[in-house]
Coordinates of C-alpha atoms in Angstrom, one line a residue:
Chain A
M1 CA 133.0 -3.8 -9.9
S2 CA 129.3 -3.8 -9.1
T3 CA 128.0 -4.7 -5.7
S4 CA 124.7 -6.5 -5.4
P5 CA 122.3 -4.9 -2.9
H6 CA 121.9 -8.4 -1.4
S7 CA 125.7 -8.5 -0.5
F8 CA 125.5 -5.5 1.8
P9 CA 126.0 -6.8 5.3
K10 CA 123.0 -6.8 7.6
L11 CA 123.5 -4.0 10.2
P12 CA 123.0 -4.8 13.8
R13 CA 120.1 -3.1 15.5
G14 CA 119.0 -2.3 19.1
P15 CA 120.5 -4.8 21.6
D16 CA 122.6 -6.3 18.9
V17 CA 124.6 -3.1 18.6
L18 CA 125.4 -3.2 22.3
G19 CA 126.1 -6.9 22.1
E20 CA 128.7 -6.3 19.4
L21 CA 130.3 -3.4 21.2
L22 CA 130.6 -5.4 24.4
H23 CA 132.1 -8.3 22.4
S24 CA 134.7 -6.0 20.9
L25 CA 135.5 -4.5 24.3
C26 CA 136.3 -7.9 25.7
Q27 CA 139.4 -8.4 23.6
P28 CA 141.4 -5.3 24.7
L29 CA 140.2 -5.6 28.3
T30 CA 141.5 -9.2 28.5
S31 CA 144.9 -8.1 27.3
L32 CA 144.9 -5.2 29.7
R33 CA 143.9 -7.4 32.7
C34 CA 146.4 -10.1 31.9
S35 CA 149.1 -7.5 31.3
L36 CA 148.5 -5.8 34.7
E37 CA 148.3 -9.2 36.5
L38 CA 151.6 -10.3 35.0
S39 CA 153.4 -7.0 35.6
I40 CA 152.3 -6.4 39.2
E41 CA 155.2 -8.5 40.5
E42 CA 157.7 -7.3 38.0
V43 CA 157.5 -3.6 38.7
A44 CA 159.4 -1.8 41.4
E45 CA 157.7 -1.7 44.8
Q46 CA 156.9 2.0 44.5
Q47 CA 155.0 1.3 41.3
Q48 CA 153.1 -1.7 42.6
E49 CA 150.5 0.4 44.2
S50 CA 149.7 2.2 40.9
V51 CA 149.5 -1.2 39.0
A52 CA 147.3 -2.5 41.8
V53 CA 144.9 0.5 41.5
A54 CA 144.9 0.1 37.6
L55 CA 144.1 -3.6 38.1
Q56 CA 141.2 -2.9 40.5
Q57 CA 139.8 -0.3 38.2
T58 CA 140.0 -2.7 35.2
E59 CA 138.2 -5.3 37.2
R60 CA 135.4 -2.8 38.0
V61 CA 135.0 -2.0 34.3
I62 CA 134.9 -5.8 33.6
G63 CA 132.3 -6.2 36.4
M64 CA 130.1 -3.6 34.7
I65 CA 130.5 -5.2 31.3
Q66 CA 129.5 -8.5 32.9
L67 CA 126.3 -6.8 34.2
M68 CA 125.6 -5.3 30.7
R69 CA 125.9 -8.8 29.2
E70 CA 123.7 -10.4 31.8
Y71 CA 121.1 -7.7 31.2
L72 CA 121.2 -8.3 27.4
D73 CA 121.2 -12.1 27.8
A74 CA 118.4 -12.0 30.4
E75 CA 115.8 -11.4 27.8
Q76 CA 116.8 -14.4 25.8
P77 CA 114.5 -17.2 26.9
G78 CA 117.1 -19.9 26.2
P79 CA 116.5 -23.2 24.4
E80 CA 113.4 -25.1 25.4
A81 CA 115.5 -27.9 26.8
F82 CA 116.8 -25.8 29.7
S83 CA 114.9 -25.9 32.9
S84 CA 115.8 -26.4 36.5
A85 CA 114.4 -27.9 39.7
L86 CA 113.9 -24.9 41.9
A87 CA 114.3 -26.3 45.4
P88 CA 117.9 -27.7 44.9
V89 CA 119.1 -24.5 43.2
M90 CA 117.5 -22.5 46.0
R91 CA 119.2 -24.6 48.7
S92 CA 122.5 -24.3 47.0
V93 CA 122.2 -20.5 46.7
I94 CA 121.3 -20.3 50.4
E95 CA 124.4 -22.4 51.2
D96 CA 126.6 -20.1 49.1
L97 CA 125.2 -17.0 50.7
S98 CA 124.9 -18.0 54.3
S99 CA 128.5 -17.3 55.2
I100 CA 128.3 -13.9 53.5
A101 CA 125.1 -13.2 55.6
A102 CA 127.0 -14.4 58.7
V103 CA 129.8 -12.1 58.0
R104 CA 127.3 -9.2 57.8
G105 CA 125.7 -10.4 61.1
V106 CA 122.5 -11.4 59.3
R107 CA 120.6 -14.6 59.9
L108 CA 119.3 -16.4 56.8
R109 CA 116.5 -19.0 57.1
L110 CA 114.9 -21.2 54.5
V111 CA 111.6 -22.7 55.3
G112 CA 109.6 -25.2 53.2
T113 CA 110.3 -26.8 49.8
C114 CA 108.7 -27.5 46.4
T115 CA 108.9 -30.0 43.7
A116 CA 108.5 -27.6 40.8
T117 CA 110.7 -27.6 37.7
V118 CA 110.8 -24.1 36.3
P119 CA 111.5 -22.9 32.7
V120 CA 114.8 -21.1 33.5
P121 CA 118.2 -22.4 32.7
E122 CA 120.0 -23.3 35.9
P123 CA 122.9 -20.7 35.7
R124 CA 120.3 -17.9 35.1
L125 CA 118.1 -19.1 37.8
R126 CA 121.0 -19.3 40.2
L127 CA 122.2 -15.8 39.2
A128 CA 118.7 -14.2 39.6
L129 CA 118.2 -15.8 43.1
Q130 CA 121.7 -14.8 44.1
Y131 CA 121.1 -11.2 43.1
L132 CA 117.8 -11.0 44.9
I133 CA 118.8 -12.7 48.1
A134 CA 122.2 -11.0 48.3
S135 CA 120.4 -7.6 48.0
M136 CA 118.1 -8.6 50.8
I137 CA 121.1 -9.5 52.9
E138 CA 122.8 -6.2 52.2
A139 CA 119.7 -4.3 53.1
Q140 CA 119.6 -5.7 56.7
A141 CA 121.2 -4.2 59.8
V142 CA 123.4 -6.2 62.1
G143 CA 121.3 -8.8 63.9
G144 CA 118.8 -8.7 61.1
K145 CA 117.0 -11.7 59.7
V146 CA 116.0 -12.8 56.2
T147 CA 113.4 -15.5 56.0
L148 CA 112.7 -17.4 52.8
L149 CA 109.4 -19.3 52.5
L150 CA 109.4 -21.7 49.6
G151 CA 106.1 -23.3 48.6
E152 CA 103.9 -24.4 45.8
G153 CA 100.7 -23.1 44.4
P154 CA 98.4 -24.5 41.6
A155 CA 100.4 -22.6 38.9
G156 CA 103.9 -23.2 40.2
A157 CA 106.4 -22.3 42.8
V158 CA 106.1 -19.4 45.2
L159 CA 109.0 -17.9 47.1
R160 CA 108.2 -15.3 49.7
V161 CA 111.2 -13.5 51.1
E162 CA 110.9 -11.3 54.2
G163 CA 113.4 -9.1 55.8
E164 CA 113.3 -6.6 58.6
R165 CA 114.3 -4.0 56.0
G166 CA 113.5 -4.2 52.4
F167 CA 115.1 -3.1 49.2
R168 CA 113.8 0.4 49.3
E169 CA 115.8 1.4 52.3
V170 CA 119.0 0.4 50.6
D171 CA 118.4 0.8 46.9
F172 CA 116.1 3.7 46.6
Q173 CA 117.3 5.9 49.5
N174 CA 120.6 6.8 51.0
Q175 CA 122.1 3.8 52.6
E176 CA 123.3 3.7 56.2
P177 CA 126.8 2.3 56.8
S178 CA 126.8 -1.5 56.5
A179 CA 127.3 -3.9 59.3
M180 CA 130.6 -5.1 58.1
S181 CA 133.2 -2.6 56.9
P182 CA 133.0 -2.6 53.1
R183 CA 136.2 -3.4 51.3
T184 CA 137.5 0.0 51.6
K185 CA 141.0 -0.8 50.4
R186 CA 139.9 -2.6 47.3
D187 CA 136.8 -0.6 46.6
P188 CA 137.1 2.9 48.0
E189 CA 133.5 3.6 47.1
G190 CA 132.5 0.5 49.0
A191 CA 128.9 -0.6 49.6
T192 CA 127.6 2.7 50.8
S193 CA 128.4 4.6 47.6
A194 CA 126.0 5.7 44.9
S195 CA 127.8 3.4 42.4
G196 CA 127.3 0.5 44.8
S197 CA 123.6 1.3 45.0
T198 CA 123.4 1.6 41.2
L199 CA 125.0 -1.8 40.8
R200 CA 122.6 -3.4 43.2
R201 CA 119.7 -1.8 41.4
V202 CA 121.1 -3.1 38.1
R203 CA 121.4 -6.6 39.6
L204 CA 117.8 -6.5 40.8
A205 CA 116.8 -5.4 37.3
I206 CA 118.7 -8.3 35.8
A207 CA 117.1 -10.8 38.2
S208 CA 113.7 -9.3 37.4
R209 CA 114.3 -9.6 33.7
V210 CA 115.5 -13.1 33.8
L211 CA 112.5 -14.3 35.9
E212 CA 109.9 -12.3 34.0
T213 CA 111.2 -13.7 30.7
A214 CA 110.4 -17.1 32.1
G215 CA 106.8 -16.0 32.9
A216 CA 107.4 -15.3 36.5
S217 CA 106.0 -12.5 38.5
L218 CA 108.2 -10.6 41.0
V219 CA 106.6 -8.2 43.4
F220 CA 108.7 -6.0 45.7
G221 CA 107.4 -4.4 48.9
D222 CA 105.7 -5.4 52.1
V223 CA 104.9 -9.1 52.0
S224 CA 103.5 -9.8 55.4
R225 CA 101.2 -8.1 57.8
T226 CA 102.2 -10.2 60.7
R227 CA 105.2 -8.1 61.8
V228 CA 106.2 -4.6 62.2
D229 CA 107.5 -3.2 59.0
P230 CA 108.6 -6.4 57.2
A231 CA 109.6 -6.0 53.6
G232 CA 110.9 -8.1 50.8
F233 CA 109.5 -9.7 47.7
V234 CA 107.2 -12.4 46.4
L235 CA 108.3 -14.5 43.4
R236 CA 105.9 -16.7 41.6
I237 CA 107.4 -18.9 38.9
P238 CA 105.3 -21.1 36.6
R239 CA 106.0 -24.8 36.3
R240 CA 107.7 -25.9 33.2
V241 CA 105.2 -27.4 30.8
G242 CA 106.2 -30.7 29.3
P243 CA 108.8 -33.4 30.2
P244 CA 111.7 -32.2 32.4
A245 CA 115.0 -31.7 30.7
Chain B
M1 CA 154.3 -29.2 29.5
R2 CA 153.8 -28.1 25.9
I3 CA 150.9 -25.8 25.2
L4 CA 149.5 -24.4 22.0
I5 CA 147.7 -21.0 22.0
V6 CA 145.5 -20.4 19.0
E7 CA 144.5 -16.7 19.3
D8 CA 144.4 -14.0 16.7
D9 CA 144.9 -11.0 19.0
A10 CA 148.7 -10.6 19.0
A11 CA 148.8 -8.6 22.3
L12 CA 146.7 -11.2 24.1
S13 CA 148.6 -14.2 22.8
S14 CA 151.9 -12.5 23.7
F15 CA 150.7 -12.0 27.3
L16 CA 149.5 -15.5 27.6
R17 CA 152.7 -16.9 26.2
K18 CA 154.7 -14.8 28.6
G19 CA 152.7 -15.9 31.6
L20 CA 152.7 -19.6 30.8
E21 CA 156.4 -19.6 30.0
A22 CA 157.0 -18.0 33.4
E23 CA 155.3 -21.1 34.8
H24 CA 157.8 -23.3 33.0
H25 CA 155.6 -24.4 30.1
T26 CA 156.8 -24.5 26.5
V27 CA 154.4 -22.4 24.5
D28 CA 153.7 -22.2 20.7
V29 CA 151.3 -19.6 19.2
A30 CA 149.2 -19.8 16.1
N31 CA 147.4 -16.6 15.0
E32 CA 144.7 -18.2 12.8
G33 CA 142.6 -21.3 12.8
K34 CA 144.1 -23.2 9.8
Q35 CA 147.6 -22.8 11.2
G36 CA 146.4 -23.8 14.7
R37 CA 144.7 -26.9 13.5
A38 CA 147.8 -27.9 11.5
M39 CA 150.1 -27.4 14.5
A40 CA 147.8 -29.2 16.8
M41 CA 147.6 -32.2 14.5
E42 CA 151.4 -32.4 14.0
V43 CA 152.8 -31.7 17.4
D44 CA 152.2 -33.6 20.6
Y45 CA 150.7 -30.9 22.8
D46 CA 149.6 -31.4 26.4
L47 CA 147.0 -28.6 26.1
V48 CA 145.5 -26.4 23.4
V49 CA 144.1 -23.0 24.4
L50 CA 141.7 -22.1 21.5
D51 CA 140.0 -18.8 20.8
L52 CA 136.6 -19.3 19.1
N53 CA 136.6 -16.2 17.0
L54 CA 139.4 -16.8 14.6
P55 CA 140.0 -15.6 11.0
G56 CA 139.6 -18.2 8.3
V57 CA 138.7 -21.5 10.0
D58 CA 136.8 -20.7 13.2
G59 CA 137.6 -22.2 16.6
L60 CA 134.6 -24.5 16.7
S61 CA 135.6 -26.1 13.4
V62 CA 139.2 -26.5 14.7
L63 CA 137.8 -28.1 17.8
K64 CA 135.7 -30.6 15.8
S65 CA 138.6 -31.5 13.6
L66 CA 140.8 -32.1 16.7
R67 CA 138.3 -34.3 18.4
Q68 CA 138.2 -36.6 15.3
R69 CA 142.0 -37.2 15.4
K70 CA 143.0 -36.4 19.0
A71 CA 140.2 -37.4 21.3
N72 CA 142.2 -37.1 24.5
L73 CA 144.0 -33.8 23.9
P74 CA 142.7 -31.3 26.5
V75 CA 141.2 -28.2 24.8
M76 CA 140.3 -25.0 26.7
I77 CA 138.1 -22.6 24.7
L78 CA 138.5 -18.8 25.0
T79 CA 135.5 -16.8 23.9
A80 CA 133.6 -13.5 24.4
R81 CA 130.3 -15.4 24.3
S82 CA 128.9 -16.0 27.8
R83 CA 125.4 -17.5 27.2
V84 CA 124.5 -20.9 28.6
E85 CA 123.8 -22.1 25.0
D86 CA 127.3 -21.1 23.8
R87 CA 128.8 -22.9 26.7
V88 CA 126.8 -26.0 26.1
Q89 CA 127.6 -26.0 22.4
C90 CA 131.3 -25.8 23.1
L91 CA 131.3 -28.5 25.7
D92 CA 129.1 -30.7 23.5
S93 CA 131.6 -30.2 20.7
G94 CA 134.3 -31.7 22.9
A95 CA 135.9 -28.7 24.7
D96 CA 137.3 -29.6 28.2
D97 CA 136.9 -26.1 29.6
Y98 CA 135.5 -22.8 28.6
L99 CA 136.8 -19.4 29.7
V100 CA 134.9 -16.2 29.0
K101 CA 136.7 -13.0 28.1
P102 CA 137.8 -10.7 29.7
F103 CA 139.3 -13.4 31.8
S104 CA 142.1 -13.2 34.4
F105 CA 145.4 -14.7 33.5
L106 CA 145.5 -16.3 36.9
E107 CA 142.2 -18.0 36.3
L108 CA 143.5 -19.3 32.9
S109 CA 146.6 -20.6 34.6
A110 CA 144.7 -22.3 37.3
R111 CA 142.3 -24.0 34.9
A112 CA 145.2 -25.0 32.6
R113 CA 146.9 -26.7 35.6
A114 CA 143.7 -28.5 36.5
L115 CA 143.3 -29.8 32.9
L116 CA 147.0 -30.8 32.8
R117 CA 146.7 -32.6 36.1
R118 CA 143.5 -34.3 35.1
S119 CA 145.1 -35.7 31.9
H120 CA 148.3 -36.8 33.5
L121 CA 147.7 -37.7 37.2
P122 CA 145.0 -39.3 39.2
S123 CA 143.2 -36.8 41.4
E124 CA 145.1 -36.4 44.7
S125 CA 143.0 -37.2 47.8
I126 CA 145.7 -35.7 50.1
L127 CA 147.0 -32.3 49.6
T128 CA 150.3 -31.3 51.4
V129 CA 152.0 -28.0 51.9
R130 CA 155.0 -28.4 54.2
D131 CA 153.6 -29.7 57.4
L132 CA 150.0 -28.9 56.5
C133 CA 147.9 -31.9 55.2
L134 CA 144.4 -31.8 53.9
D135 CA 142.6 -35.1 53.3
R136 CA 139.8 -34.4 50.8
V137 CA 138.1 -37.8 51.3
E138 CA 138.2 -37.8 55.2
R139 CA 137.6 -34.1 55.3
R140 CA 140.5 -33.8 57.8
V141 CA 143.1 -31.1 58.2
E142 CA 146.3 -31.5 60.3
R143 CA 149.3 -29.3 60.8
A144 CA 152.5 -30.7 62.4
G145 CA 150.4 -33.7 63.4
R146 CA 147.8 -31.6 65.2
Q147 CA 144.2 -31.8 64.0
I148 CA 142.5 -28.6 62.9
E149 CA 138.8 -28.2 63.0
L150 CA 137.4 -26.2 60.0
T151 CA 133.9 -25.2 58.9
T152 CA 132.8 -26.3 55.5
K153 CA 133.7 -23.0 53.9
E154 CA 137.0 -22.8 55.6
F155 CA 137.8 -26.3 54.4
A156 CA 136.8 -25.3 50.8
L157 CA 138.9 -22.2 51.0
L158 CA 141.9 -24.0 52.3
E159 CA 141.5 -26.8 49.7
Y160 CA 141.4 -24.2 46.9
L161 CA 144.5 -22.4 48.3
M162 CA 146.4 -25.7 48.7
R163 CA 145.4 -27.0 45.3
N164 CA 147.0 -23.8 43.9
A165 CA 149.9 -23.7 46.3
G166 CA 152.5 -21.2 45.2
R167 CA 150.1 -19.4 42.9
R168 CA 148.5 -16.0 43.4
L169 CA 144.7 -16.2 43.7
T170 CA 142.6 -13.1 43.3
R171 CA 139.6 -12.4 45.6
A172 CA 137.3 -12.7 42.5
M173 CA 138.7 -16.2 41.8
I174 CA 138.3 -17.2 45.4
I175 CA 134.7 -15.9 45.6
E176 CA 133.8 -17.6 42.4
H177 CA 135.4 -21.0 43.3
V178 CA 134.7 -21.2 47.0
W179 CA 131.4 -19.2 47.2
N180 CA 130.1 -19.9 43.7
L181 CA 129.3 -16.2 43.2
T182 CA 130.3 -14.2 40.1
F183 CA 129.7 -10.8 41.7
D184 CA 131.1 -8.6 44.4
S185 CA 129.0 -9.4 47.5
T186 CA 130.1 -6.0 49.0
T187 CA 131.3 -7.8 52.0
N188 CA 134.9 -8.5 52.9
V189 CA 133.9 -12.2 53.2
V190 CA 137.2 -13.5 51.6
D191 CA 139.3 -11.4 53.9
V192 CA 137.2 -12.5 56.9
Y193 CA 137.6 -16.2 56.1
I194 CA 141.3 -15.8 55.3
N195 CA 141.6 -14.4 58.9
Y196 CA 139.7 -17.3 60.3
L197 CA 142.0 -19.7 58.4
R198 CA 145.1 -17.9 59.5
R199 CA 144.1 -18.2 63.2
K200 CA 143.6 -21.9 62.8
V201 CA 146.3 -22.8 60.4
D202 CA 149.1 -20.4 61.0
D203 CA 148.8 -19.1 64.6
G204 CA 151.2 -21.0 66.8
F205 CA 153.0 -22.6 63.9
S206 CA 156.0 -21.6 61.9
P207 CA 156.4 -20.5 59.2
S208 CA 153.2 -18.8 58.2
L209 CA 151.8 -20.3 55.1
I210 CA 149.0 -18.0 54.0
H211 CA 150.2 -14.8 52.5
T212 CA 148.7 -11.6 51.2
V213 CA 149.7 -10.6 47.7
R214 CA 149.4 -6.9 47.6
G215 CA 146.9 -5.6 45.0
V216 CA 145.9 -9.2 44.0
G217 CA 144.7 -11.5 46.7
Y218 CA 146.2 -14.4 48.6
Q219 CA 148.4 -17.4 48.1
I220 CA 149.7 -20.3 50.2
C221 CA 153.4 -20.5 50.0
P222 CA 155.1 -24.0 50.1
E223 CA 158.4 -22.3 50.9
G224 CA 156.7 -20.3 53.7
A225 CA 158.5 -17.3 52.3
S226 CA 157.0 -13.8 52.2
A227 CA 154.8 -13.3 49.1

């Protein structure tokens, strides 16, 4: 039997290889997670602790797979039809994160608004903003403050985020213990660990990639000269060209 | 309720069957698309849980066929594809819900209940667990006739717990549904808010309704029994 060269399957390359591997990992991981969830109440009490640990570790692996997926997807611009009004998404992200900030003893304040529609699908925009702002919250000490200034320039929307401490202190140096106790029981490595810091850096990389794919510019570092040692980021997102979706 | 699972991974379909049967559903399993489509057409199911990546006829084709003949049958899609476009394509093709692998069984179970409830019952405006009442329209909570003041997040958390009364909810499910976050915020915000709720809803009342499920998360117990 002869095989035409045209019938040879196209081999995946680059990110596609990772994408296919992640896709294949999802099936056994779903079985593993469901099996542990279902068995935790069935096993004897002495074994419940072990099953609980296995379940936590499985969930950590799944969390990392989720990040890998987000990183791979971040470069896809998404169909033209997808765009979002920035201000409502921003307000909703602030609402979601404000109780988390409060638990950490950090004040979160949004000032200003804008009317721009930006060329990023809403779920991705929400994800990128959540990652950026959550990282700023995590960087603050108790009693710290994060101020978000939303405005509009000729080219699009501008978001200036100021904190009393920036990303560098948390993500590029050793982190001090956080204001709230991290979830030591569930995540023994907690927020102060190297792996916690790595995850935060990966989240920032995903946010950056999502936004830059949409033509935005994201600059980390000192953003104001009016205070002592303020730090944060400035995000400029172009308006969507054409009729809104 | 009678549920059809169309999933080619034998291990996964067996866990799903086991879990759903433990929740008193009758469950059938099809391991490939053609068989799943035939079963869904012939039998009067309350819900179809359909994997997208099936041998032979793929899940999307099964879904499209089902929609032509059974427009009101709730269909939940299982898939490893997580992009916005994939989600939109599935929902546009008539799926009622969409769950990305590797999902939690507890999440699947909660969503299945929501779909079944939506197709069989009008949405309840008042949720009740023993002497605890939550009015979703008036945004009011009472226990044993005494009014309880809750913040917006506390209300949302209690509503989520009560809507899933008697079921285990993981911290990840709670943070996703109540806080709209899909990642670990590195705070113990769920535990903190559960404590706030306990102080308001359980302290001074008997029995305690909010229980910790070791290694999993929390649940509100209608029986008031220890979880």
